[in-house]
Amino acid sequence: MVDDLLRLKLALLASALRPGSRRAVRSLALSALVLVVTVGMLAAASSADVTDPGHRAALIIAAGALSFGILVAPLSAGLGSAMEPRRFAAYPIPAGRLALGLYAAGFVGVPGLLAVTLAISVESAWSQQPGRGVAVAAGVVTALTIILSSQLLVAIAAQLAVSEPAARAVTATARAVVAIAIACAALAAIVAARGDDDVALARFASVVGRSPGGLTWAAIGEPGPEVAVRLAIAIAALGALAVLWRWTVGRLLVAADTRRPSDDRRIDAGLGWFDMTPATPGGVIAARSLLYWSRDPRYRLVLLGLPLAPPLIMLALLIAGVPLPLLWLIPLPFLALFLGWFSHNDAAYDHTALWMHVAAPLRGAADRWGRLVPPLVLGVPLVLITAPLFALWSGVDNGFEALAGISLGLLFTALGVSSVVSALAPYPAARPGAGPFDQPPLTGSRSFWSQAGSLVATIGFMSPALTVAWWGLIADPRWLPIAGLAGVGSGLVMLALGVLVGGQVFRRRAPDLLMLAQRT
């Protein structure tokens, strides 16, 4: 079975380069780019001196960035891969054998070539140093993880992006990520070659080394216990991904056939966000919420105003005498907090359109989850992308873990609290289509208590993690990673509880919510 799938993959690659093929020119251009990247990795690694702190830091940064770029690279070619597990549903192939065969076939092609080349490049940089054995182990584990993760990512994306607009969005995003990864690796190599900014490289490498993409690369050259811990985490993650891949293949083989139409039958339905969400009650509500967040002036005002609050707070604290480096830890948690808190009156923003939610036989949790999609889609990437930069600028040891964990915890907790408050204590909101500064009638103490209560409750639920983070800042930085884990853990728990409780409250108070909407 594995041999057959490997031959099939080789035949597909050969067909892309067949003379006269419409894909031949694009395939040749891609081959040229892959050749440049491959030669660049080998050349940069051969010239690196890992005994130099700047060179070693640049190697970690470049390897981590390229690992992430290679992982998402298969998505940049589109979602119509002939090696998707669903393509083999008509054949009597056991799920375990198919999963193994597809995984082996993943090494045949551009991602496999680049992953193996990256591992060889890092090993060659350490070939004359005591850490060579660790470099080999790290390269093998990382290459296996990259290919398995990319296979899993392609399989999941092919099922979620069921429309042509969604497929194009995924492809464009993947290409942008690959370009950014290559640029980051090249920039790190250039800065290391200049040799005048080793401190900044080392600080950024410490952040990358604690991320999934740089966990194994940062283990090379470290003391034995740290190497063992990092490699153990990487191997455990690889095992978990293998189990998930086997389960995913099995599910796709037995699930109903929901494949996208072929190229000659593709249809642009023009339904916008509704094309990009699942055809479920929660998916439809998520599409409506995304439509509101992207077009409604009431939501646009919030999105424009959110970035203004943290700089004002930073300015006030700077005038009060707080050191500037520590102030870089403030903007992201505030953004996450207020982004989640804004949903505390989301049901009232529907106005009379709320009757569809009340009349439809949907679970309250579906309504709650659907409304949380826009802030989650916006907030989670915002935190994960900007947290390393703010942590780097702050100069605080272990600042990345605490900043990312606390920010995500505040976002999740605020959304969980908002899921309950928006159903339990809504207050009149401006009507759809009204100006963002229009004041609705019947506002007063009820709106104050709803706003203040949801904000205080969010901070109260997050107070243990915030206390640990504060202790880590003023006393012992080793507590900061614990604060980050506590923040994410408590946030996820509060999000799940908020959706569960908020869904029950929504169904029980649905007539009252509709009456409030009609009165305003």
Coordinates of C-alpha atoms in Angstrom, one line a residue:
M1 CA 0.0 0.0 0.0
V2 CA 2.8 2.4 0.9
D3 CA 4.6 1.6 -2.4
D4 CA 1.4 2.3 -4.4
L5 CA 0.8 5.6 -2.7
L6 CA 4.5 6.7 -3.2
R7 CA 4.3 5.8 -6.9
L8 CA 1.0 7.7 -7.2
K9 CA 2.6 10.8 -5.6
L10 CA 5.6 10.5 -8.0
A11 CA 3.3 10.3 -11.0
L12 CA 1.4 13.4 -9.8
L13 CA 4.6 15.3 -9.5
A14 CA 5.8 14.2 -12.9
S15 CA 2.5 15.2 -14.5
A16 CA 2.9 18.7 -13.2
L17 CA 6.1 19.1 -15.2
R18 CA 4.9 17.4 -18.4
P19 CA 5.6 19.6 -21.4
G20 CA 2.5 21.4 -22.7
S21 CA 0.8 21.2 -19.3
R22 CA -0.9 24.4 -18.1
R23 CA 0.8 23.9 -14.7
A24 CA 4.3 23.3 -16.2
V25 CA 5.3 27.0 -16.1
R26 CA 4.1 27.5 -12.6
S27 CA 5.7 24.2 -11.5
L28 CA 9.0 25.3 -13.0
A29 CA 8.9 28.7 -11.2
L30 CA 8.1 26.9 -8.0
S31 CA 11.0 24.5 -8.6
A32 CA 13.3 27.5 -9.1
L33 CA 12.1 29.1 -5.8
V34 CA 12.6 25.8 -3.9
L35 CA 16.1 25.5 -5.3
V36 CA 17.0 29.0 -4.2
V37 CA 15.6 28.3 -0.7
T38 CA 17.3 25.0 -0.4
V39 CA 20.7 26.3 -1.5
G40 CA 20.3 29.3 0.7
M41 CA 19.6 27.1 3.8
L42 CA 22.6 24.9 3.1
A43 CA 24.9 27.9 2.4
A44 CA 23.8 29.9 5.4
A45 CA 24.2 26.9 7.8
S46 CA 27.6 26.0 6.4
S47 CA 28.9 29.5 7.1
A48 CA 27.3 29.7 10.6
D49 CA 29.5 29.6 13.7
V50 CA 27.3 28.3 16.5
T51 CA 29.9 29.2 19.1
D52 CA 29.0 32.8 18.3
P53 CA 25.9 33.8 20.3
G54 CA 24.5 35.9 17.4
H55 CA 24.9 33.1 14.9
R56 CA 23.3 30.6 17.2
A57 CA 20.4 32.9 17.9
A58 CA 19.9 33.5 14.2
L59 CA 20.0 29.8 13.5
I60 CA 17.2 29.2 16.0
I61 CA 15.1 32.1 14.6
A62 CA 15.6 31.0 11.0
A63 CA 14.9 27.4 11.6
G64 CA 11.8 28.2 13.6
A65 CA 10.4 30.5 11.0
L66 CA 11.1 28.1 8.1
S67 CA 9.6 25.2 10.1
F68 CA 6.3 27.1 10.3
G69 CA 6.6 28.1 6.6
I70 CA 7.1 24.5 5.4
L71 CA 4.2 23.4 7.6
V72 CA 1.7 25.6 5.8
A73 CA 3.4 25.4 2.4
P74 CA 1.0 22.6 1.1
L75 CA -1.9 25.0 1.5
S76 CA -0.3 27.5 -0.8
A77 CA -0.9 25.2 -3.8
G78 CA -4.7 25.1 -3.2
L79 CA -7.0 22.6 -1.6
G80 CA -7.6 20.2 -4.5
S81 CA -4.9 17.7 -3.6
A82 CA -5.4 14.2 -5.1
M83 CA -3.8 12.8 -1.9
E84 CA -6.5 13.9 0.4
P85 CA -7.8 11.0 2.5
R86 CA -11.4 11.5 1.3
R87 CA -10.3 10.7 -2.3
F88 CA -9.7 7.1 -1.2
A89 CA -13.1 6.6 0.5
A90 CA -14.3 4.4 -2.4
Y91 CA -11.5 1.8 -1.9
P92 CA -11.4 -0.9 0.7
I93 CA -8.3 0.4 2.4
P94 CA -7.9 0.1 6.2
A95 CA -7.7 3.5 7.8
G96 CA -4.4 2.7 9.6
R97 CA -2.6 1.6 6.4
L98 CA -4.0 4.6 4.5
A99 CA -2.8 7.0 7.2
L100 CA 0.7 5.5 7.1
G101 CA 0.8 5.5 3.3
L102 CA -0.3 9.1 3.0
Y103 CA 2.1 10.2 5.7
A104 CA 5.0 8.5 3.8
A105 CA 3.9 10.1 0.6
G106 CA 4.0 13.5 2.3
F107 CA 7.8 13.3 2.3
V108 CA 7.7 13.1 -1.5
G109 CA 7.4 16.6 -2.8
V110 CA 8.4 20.2 -1.9
P111 CA 7.5 20.2 1.8
G112 CA 9.3 16.9 2.4
L113 CA 12.4 18.1 0.5
L114 CA 12.5 21.4 2.4
A115 CA 11.9 19.7 5.8
V116 CA 14.7 17.2 5.3
T117 CA 17.0 20.0 3.9
L118 CA 16.3 22.1 7.0
A119 CA 17.2 19.2 9.3
I120 CA 20.4 18.6 7.3
S121 CA 21.3 22.3 7.4
V122 CA 21.0 22.6 11.1
E123 CA 23.0 19.4 11.7
S124 CA 25.7 20.7 9.4
A125 CA 26.0 23.9 11.4
W126 CA 26.6 21.7 14.5
S127 CA 28.7 19.1 12.8
Q128 CA 32.0 20.1 14.5
Q129 CA 30.4 20.8 17.9
P130 CA 29.5 18.5 20.9
G131 CA 25.8 19.1 20.2
R132 CA 25.8 17.3 16.9
G133 CA 23.9 14.2 18.2
V134 CA 21.2 16.4 19.7
A135 CA 21.0 18.3 16.3
V136 CA 20.4 15.0 14.5
A137 CA 17.7 14.0 16.9
A138 CA 16.1 17.4 16.8
G139 CA 16.2 17.5 13.0
V140 CA 14.6 14.0 12.7
V141 CA 11.8 14.7 15.2
T142 CA 11.1 18.2 13.7
A143 CA 11.0 16.9 10.1
L144 CA 8.6 14.1 11.1
T145 CA 6.4 16.6 13.0
I146 CA 6.4 19.1 10.2
I147 CA 5.2 16.6 7.5
L148 CA 2.6 15.1 9.8
S149 CA 1.3 18.5 10.8
S150 CA 1.1 19.6 7.2
Q151 CA -0.8 16.5 6.2
L152 CA -3.3 17.0 9.0
L153 CA -3.6 20.7 8.2
V154 CA -4.4 20.0 4.5
A155 CA -7.0 17.3 5.4
I156 CA -8.8 19.6 7.9
A157 CA -8.7 22.7 5.7
A158 CA -10.1 20.8 2.7
Q159 CA -13.2 19.9 4.7
L160 CA -13.7 23.3 6.3
A161 CA -13.1 25.5 3.2
V162 CA -16.0 24.0 1.2
S163 CA -16.5 27.1 -1.0
E164 CA -14.4 28.7 -3.7
P165 CA -14.0 32.0 -1.8
A166 CA -12.9 30.2 1.3
A167 CA -10.4 28.1 -0.7
R168 CA -8.9 31.2 -2.2
A169 CA -8.7 32.9 1.2
V170 CA -6.8 29.9 2.6
T171 CA -4.4 29.7 -0.3
A172 CA -3.7 33.5 -0.2
T173 CA -3.1 33.4 3.5
A174 CA -0.8 30.4 3.2
R175 CA 1.3 32.1 0.5
A176 CA 1.6 35.2 2.7
V177 CA 2.8 33.1 5.6
V178 CA 5.4 31.3 3.5
A179 CA 6.7 34.6 2.2
I180 CA 6.9 36.1 5.7
A181 CA 8.7 32.9 7.0
I182 CA 11.3 33.2 4.3
A183 CA 11.8 36.9 4.9
C184 CA 12.2 36.4 8.7
A185 CA 14.8 33.7 8.1
A186 CA 16.7 35.9 5.6
L187 CA 16.6 38.9 7.9
A188 CA 17.9 36.9 10.8
A189 CA 20.8 35.6 8.7
I190 CA 21.6 39.2 7.5
V191 CA 21.5 40.6 11.0
A192 CA 23.8 37.8 12.3
A193 CA 26.3 38.3 9.5
R194 CA 26.5 42.0 10.4
G195 CA 27.3 41.1 14.0
D196 CA 26.1 44.4 15.5
D197 CA 22.8 43.4 17.1
D198 CA 23.5 40.1 18.8
V199 CA 21.6 41.0 22.0
A200 CA 18.3 41.6 20.1
L201 CA 18.8 38.4 18.2
A202 CA 19.4 36.4 21.5
R203 CA 16.3 37.9 23.1
F204 CA 14.1 37.1 20.1
A205 CA 15.6 33.6 19.8
S206 CA 14.7 33.0 23.5
V207 CA 11.1 33.7 22.5
V208 CA 11.2 31.6 19.4
G209 CA 12.8 28.8 21.4
R210 CA 9.8 28.5 23.6
S211 CA 7.4 28.3 20.7
P212 CA 6.4 25.0 19.0
G213 CA 8.4 25.9 15.9
G214 CA 11.7 26.5 17.8
L215 CA 11.3 24.1 20.7
T216 CA 13.7 21.4 19.4
W217 CA 16.1 23.8 17.6
A218 CA 16.7 25.7 20.8
A219 CA 17.6 22.4 22.6
I220 CA 20.8 22.0 20.7
G221 CA 23.8 22.9 22.7
E222 CA 21.9 23.2 26.0
P223 CA 22.6 21.2 29.2
G224 CA 21.4 17.6 29.3
P225 CA 18.3 18.0 31.5
E226 CA 16.9 20.8 29.3
V227 CA 17.6 18.8 26.1
A228 CA 15.8 15.8 27.6
V229 CA 12.8 17.9 28.5
R230 CA 12.5 19.6 25.2
L231 CA 12.9 16.4 23.2
A232 CA 10.5 14.6 25.4
I233 CA 7.9 17.3 24.8
A234 CA 8.5 17.2 21.0
I235 CA 8.2 13.4 20.9
A236 CA 5.0 13.5 22.9
A237 CA 3.6 16.1 20.6
L238 CA 4.5 13.9 17.6
G239 CA 2.8 10.9 19.2
A240 CA -0.4 13.0 19.8
L241 CA -0.4 14.2 16.2
A242 CA 0.0 10.7 15.0
V243 CA -3.0 9.6 17.0
L244 CA -5.0 12.6 15.7
W245 CA -4.0 11.9 12.1
R246 CA -5.1 8.3 12.3
W247 CA -8.4 9.3 13.8
T248 CA -8.9 12.0 11.2
V249 CA -8.3 9.6 8.3
G250 CA -10.8 7.2 9.8
R251 CA -13.4 9.9 10.2
L252 CA -13.0 11.2 6.7
L253 CA -13.3 7.7 5.2
V254 CA -16.6 7.0 6.8
A255 CA -18.1 10.5 6.8
A256 CA -20.7 11.6 4.2
D257 CA -19.2 12.8 0.9
T258 CA -19.0 16.6 1.1
R259 CA -16.3 17.2 -1.4
R260 CA -16.1 20.4 -3.2
P261 CA -17.1 20.5 -6.9
S262 CA -14.5 19.8 -9.5
D263 CA -12.8 22.7 -11.4
D264 CA -15.3 22.5 -14.3
R265 CA -18.3 22.7 -12.0
R266 CA -17.2 25.3 -9.5
I267 CA -19.8 27.8 -8.6
D268 CA -19.3 31.2 -7.1
A269 CA -22.5 31.5 -5.1
G270 CA -21.6 35.0 -3.7
L271 CA -22.9 34.4 -0.2
G272 CA -19.8 35.9 1.4
W273 CA -19.3 34.7 5.0
F274 CA -22.1 32.2 4.7
D275 CA -19.9 30.3 2.1
M276 CA -17.1 30.1 4.6
T277 CA -19.0 28.6 7.6
P278 CA -20.5 25.2 8.2
A279 CA -24.2 24.6 7.3
T280 CA -25.2 24.3 11.0
P281 CA -27.2 26.6 13.3
G282 CA -24.0 27.8 15.0
G283 CA -22.3 28.3 11.6
V284 CA -25.1 30.4 10.3
I285 CA -25.1 32.6 13.4
A286 CA -21.3 32.9 13.1
A287 CA -21.7 34.1 9.5
R288 CA -24.3 36.7 10.6
S289 CA -22.0 37.8 13.4
L290 CA -19.0 38.1 11.0
L291 CA -21.2 40.1 8.7
Y292 CA -22.1 42.5 11.5
W293 CA -18.5 42.9 12.7
S294 CA -17.3 43.6 9.1
R295 CA -20.1 46.0 7.9
D296 CA -22.1 47.4 10.8
P297 CA -20.9 50.9 11.8
R298 CA -21.7 50.1 15.5
Y299 CA -19.1 47.3 15.5
R300 CA -16.6 49.2 13.3
L301 CA -16.5 52.0 15.8
V302 CA -15.4 49.5 18.5
L303 CA -12.8 48.0 16.2
L304 CA -11.4 51.5 15.4
G305 CA -11.5 52.6 19.1
L306 CA -9.9 49.5 20.7
P307 CA -6.4 50.3 19.5
L308 CA -6.6 53.8 20.9
A309 CA -7.2 52.9 24.6
P310 CA -3.9 51.1 25.4
P311 CA -1.7 53.9 24.1
L312 CA -3.6 56.4 26.3
I313 CA -3.2 54.2 29.3
M314 CA 0.5 53.7 28.6
L315 CA 0.9 57.5 28.3
A316 CA -0.8 58.1 31.6
L317 CA 1.4 55.4 33.4
L318 CA 4.5 56.8 31.7
I319 CA 3.8 60.2 33.1
A320 CA 3.2 58.6 36.5
G321 CA 6.7 57.2 36.4
V322 CA 6.3 53.6 35.3
P323 CA 9.4 52.4 33.4
L324 CA 8.8 52.2 29.6
P325 CA 9.9 48.6 29.1
L326 CA 7.2 47.3 31.5
L327 CA 4.6 49.4 29.8
W328 CA 4.9 47.1 26.7
L329 CA 3.1 44.4 28.8
I330 CA -0.1 46.5 29.0
P331 CA -1.5 47.0 25.5
L332 CA -2.2 43.4 24.6
P333 CA -4.1 42.3 27.8
F334 CA -6.2 45.5 27.5
L335 CA -7.0 44.8 23.9
A336 CA -8.0 41.2 24.7
L337 CA -10.1 42.2 27.7
F338 CA -12.1 44.9 25.9
L339 CA -12.5 42.8 22.7
G340 CA -14.1 40.0 24.7
W341 CA -16.0 42.4 27.0
F342 CA -17.7 44.2 24.0
S343 CA -19.9 41.1 23.4
H344 CA -21.6 41.5 26.8
N345 CA -24.7 43.1 25.0
D346 CA -24.4 41.4 21.6
A347 CA -27.9 40.0 21.6
A348 CA -29.4 43.5 21.8
Y349 CA -27.5 44.5 18.7
D350 CA -29.6 42.1 16.7
H351 CA -32.7 44.2 17.4
T352 CA -35.9 42.6 15.9
A353 CA -33.8 40.1 13.9
L354 CA -33.5 38.2 17.2
W355 CA -36.9 36.6 16.5
M356 CA -35.1 34.1 14.1
H357 CA -33.0 32.9 17.0
V358 CA -36.1 32.6 19.3
A359 CA -38.3 30.9 16.7
A360 CA -35.8 28.5 15.4
P361 CA -35.4 25.2 17.3
L362 CA -31.8 25.7 18.0
R363 CA -29.9 25.1 21.2
G364 CA -28.9 28.1 23.2
A365 CA -25.2 27.0 23.1
A366 CA -25.3 27.3 19.3
D367 CA -26.4 30.9 19.6
R368 CA -23.7 31.6 22.1
W369 CA -20.9 29.9 20.1
G370 CA -21.9 31.6 16.9
R371 CA -21.7 35.0 18.4
L372 CA -18.2 34.3 19.8
V373 CA -16.6 33.5 16.4
P374 CA -15.7 37.0 15.3
P375 CA -13.9 38.1 18.5
L376 CA -12.2 34.7 18.6
V377 CA -11.1 34.8 15.0
L378 CA -9.8 38.4 15.5
G379 CA -8.4 38.1 19.0
V380 CA -6.6 34.7 19.1
P381 CA -4.3 35.5 16.1
L382 CA -3.8 39.0 17.3
V383 CA -2.5 37.7 20.6
L384 CA -0.3 35.0 19.2
I385 CA 1.2 37.2 16.5
T386 CA 1.9 40.3 18.6
A387 CA 2.8 38.7 22.0
P388 CA 6.4 37.8 21.0
L389 CA 7.0 41.4 19.9
F390 CA 5.6 43.0 23.0
A391 CA 7.5 40.5 25.2
L392 CA 10.7 41.3 23.3
W393 CA 10.3 45.0 23.7
S394 CA 9.5 44.7 27.4
G395 CA 12.8 42.8 28.1
V396 CA 11.1 40.8 30.8
D397 CA 12.4 37.2 31.2
N398 CA 9.7 34.6 30.4
G399 CA 7.5 37.5 29.4
F400 CA 6.2 35.8 26.3
E401 CA 4.5 33.0 28.1
A402 CA 2.9 35.3 30.7
L403 CA 1.8 37.9 28.1
A404 CA 0.2 35.4 25.7
G405 CA -1.4 33.3 28.4
I406 CA -2.9 36.2 30.4
S407 CA -4.1 37.9 27.2
L408 CA -5.8 34.7 25.9
G409 CA -7.2 34.1 29.4
L410 CA -8.7 37.6 29.5
L411 CA -10.2 37.2 26.1
F412 CA -11.7 33.8 26.8
T413 CA -13.0 34.8 30.2
A414 CA -14.5 38.0 29.0
L415 CA -16.3 36.1 26.2
G416 CA -17.6 33.5 28.7
V417 CA -18.9 36.2 31.0
S418 CA -20.4 38.1 28.0
S419 CA -22.2 34.9 26.9
V420 CA -24.1 34.9 30.2
V421 CA -24.6 38.7 30.6
S422 CA -25.9 39.3 27.1
A423 CA -28.7 36.9 27.8
L424 CA -29.2 37.7 31.5
A425 CA -29.0 41.5 31.6
P426 CA -29.2 43.1 28.1
Y427 CA -29.9 46.7 27.7
P428 CA -31.2 48.7 24.7
A429 CA -28.6 49.3 21.9
A430 CA -28.6 51.4 18.8
R431 CA -30.6 49.9 16.0
P432 CA -28.9 48.3 13.0
G433 CA -28.0 50.9 10.4
A434 CA -28.0 53.7 12.9
G435 CA -25.0 55.9 13.4
P436 CA -22.4 54.6 15.9
F437 CA -23.0 57.6 18.2
D438 CA -26.8 57.3 18.2
Q439 CA -28.1 56.9 21.8
P440 CA -30.9 54.4 22.2
P441 CA -33.8 55.1 24.6
L442 CA -34.3 53.5 28.0
T443 CA -30.7 53.5 28.9
G444 CA -29.7 54.1 32.5
S445 CA -28.6 52.3 35.6
R446 CA -29.3 48.9 34.0
S447 CA -26.7 49.5 31.3
F448 CA -24.2 50.7 33.9
W449 CA -24.6 47.6 36.0
S450 CA -24.4 45.3 33.0
Q451 CA -21.2 46.9 31.7
A452 CA -19.5 47.3 35.1
G453 CA -20.6 43.9 36.3
S454 CA -19.3 42.0 33.3
L455 CA -16.0 43.8 33.5
V456 CA -15.6 43.3 37.2
A457 CA -16.6 39.6 36.9
T458 CA -14.0 39.0 34.2
I459 CA -11.2 40.6 36.2
G460 CA -12.4 38.7 39.3
F461 CA -12.3 35.3 37.6
M462 CA -8.8 36.1 36.2
S463 CA -7.5 37.5 39.5
P464 CA -5.6 34.3 40.5
A465 CA -3.6 34.3 37.2
L466 CA -3.1 38.0 37.4
T467 CA -1.8 37.8 40.9
V468 CA 0.7 35.1 39.9
A469 CA 1.8 37.2 37.0
W470 CA 2.3 40.3 39.2
W471 CA 4.3 38.2 41.6
G472 CA 6.5 37.0 38.8
L473 CA 7.1 40.6 37.6
I474 CA 8.1 42.0 41.0
A475 CA 9.8 39.0 42.7
D476 CA 10.6 35.8 40.6
P477 CA 10.3 35.6 36.8
R478 CA 10.0 31.8 37.1
W479 CA 6.4 32.3 38.1
L480 CA 5.5 34.0 34.8
P481 CA 5.2 30.8 32.7
I482 CA 2.9 29.4 35.5
A483 CA 0.8 32.6 35.3
G484 CA 0.5 32.1 31.5
L485 CA -0.7 28.5 31.9
A486 CA -3.1 29.5 34.7
G487 CA -4.5 32.3 32.5
V488 CA -5.1 30.1 29.5
G489 CA -6.6 27.3 31.6
S490 CA -8.9 29.5 33.6
G491 CA -10.0 31.3 30.4
L492 CA -10.9 28.1 28.6
V493 CA -12.9 26.8 31.6
M494 CA -14.8 30.1 31.9
L495 CA -15.4 30.2 28.2
A496 CA -17.0 26.7 28.3
L497 CA -19.0 27.4 31.4
G498 CA -20.1 30.7 30.0
V499 CA -21.4 29.2 26.8
L500 CA -23.1 26.4 28.7
V501 CA -24.8 28.6 31.2
G502 CA -25.5 31.4 28.8
G503 CA -27.1 29.0 26.4
Q504 CA -29.5 27.8 29.0
V505 CA -30.3 31.4 30.1
F506 CA -30.8 32.4 26.5
R507 CA -33.4 29.7 25.8
R508 CA -35.2 30.5 29.1
R509 CA -35.3 34.2 28.6
A510 CA -35.7 34.2 24.8
P511 CA -39.3 35.8 24.9
D512 CA -38.1 38.5 27.2
L513 CA -35.1 39.3 25.0
L514 CA -37.4 39.6 22.0
M515 CA -39.7 41.9 23.9
L516 CA -36.8 44.1 24.8
A517 CA -35.7 44.3 21.2
Q518 CA -39.2 45.2 20.0
R519 CA -39.6 47.9 22.7
T520 CA -36.5 49.7 21.5

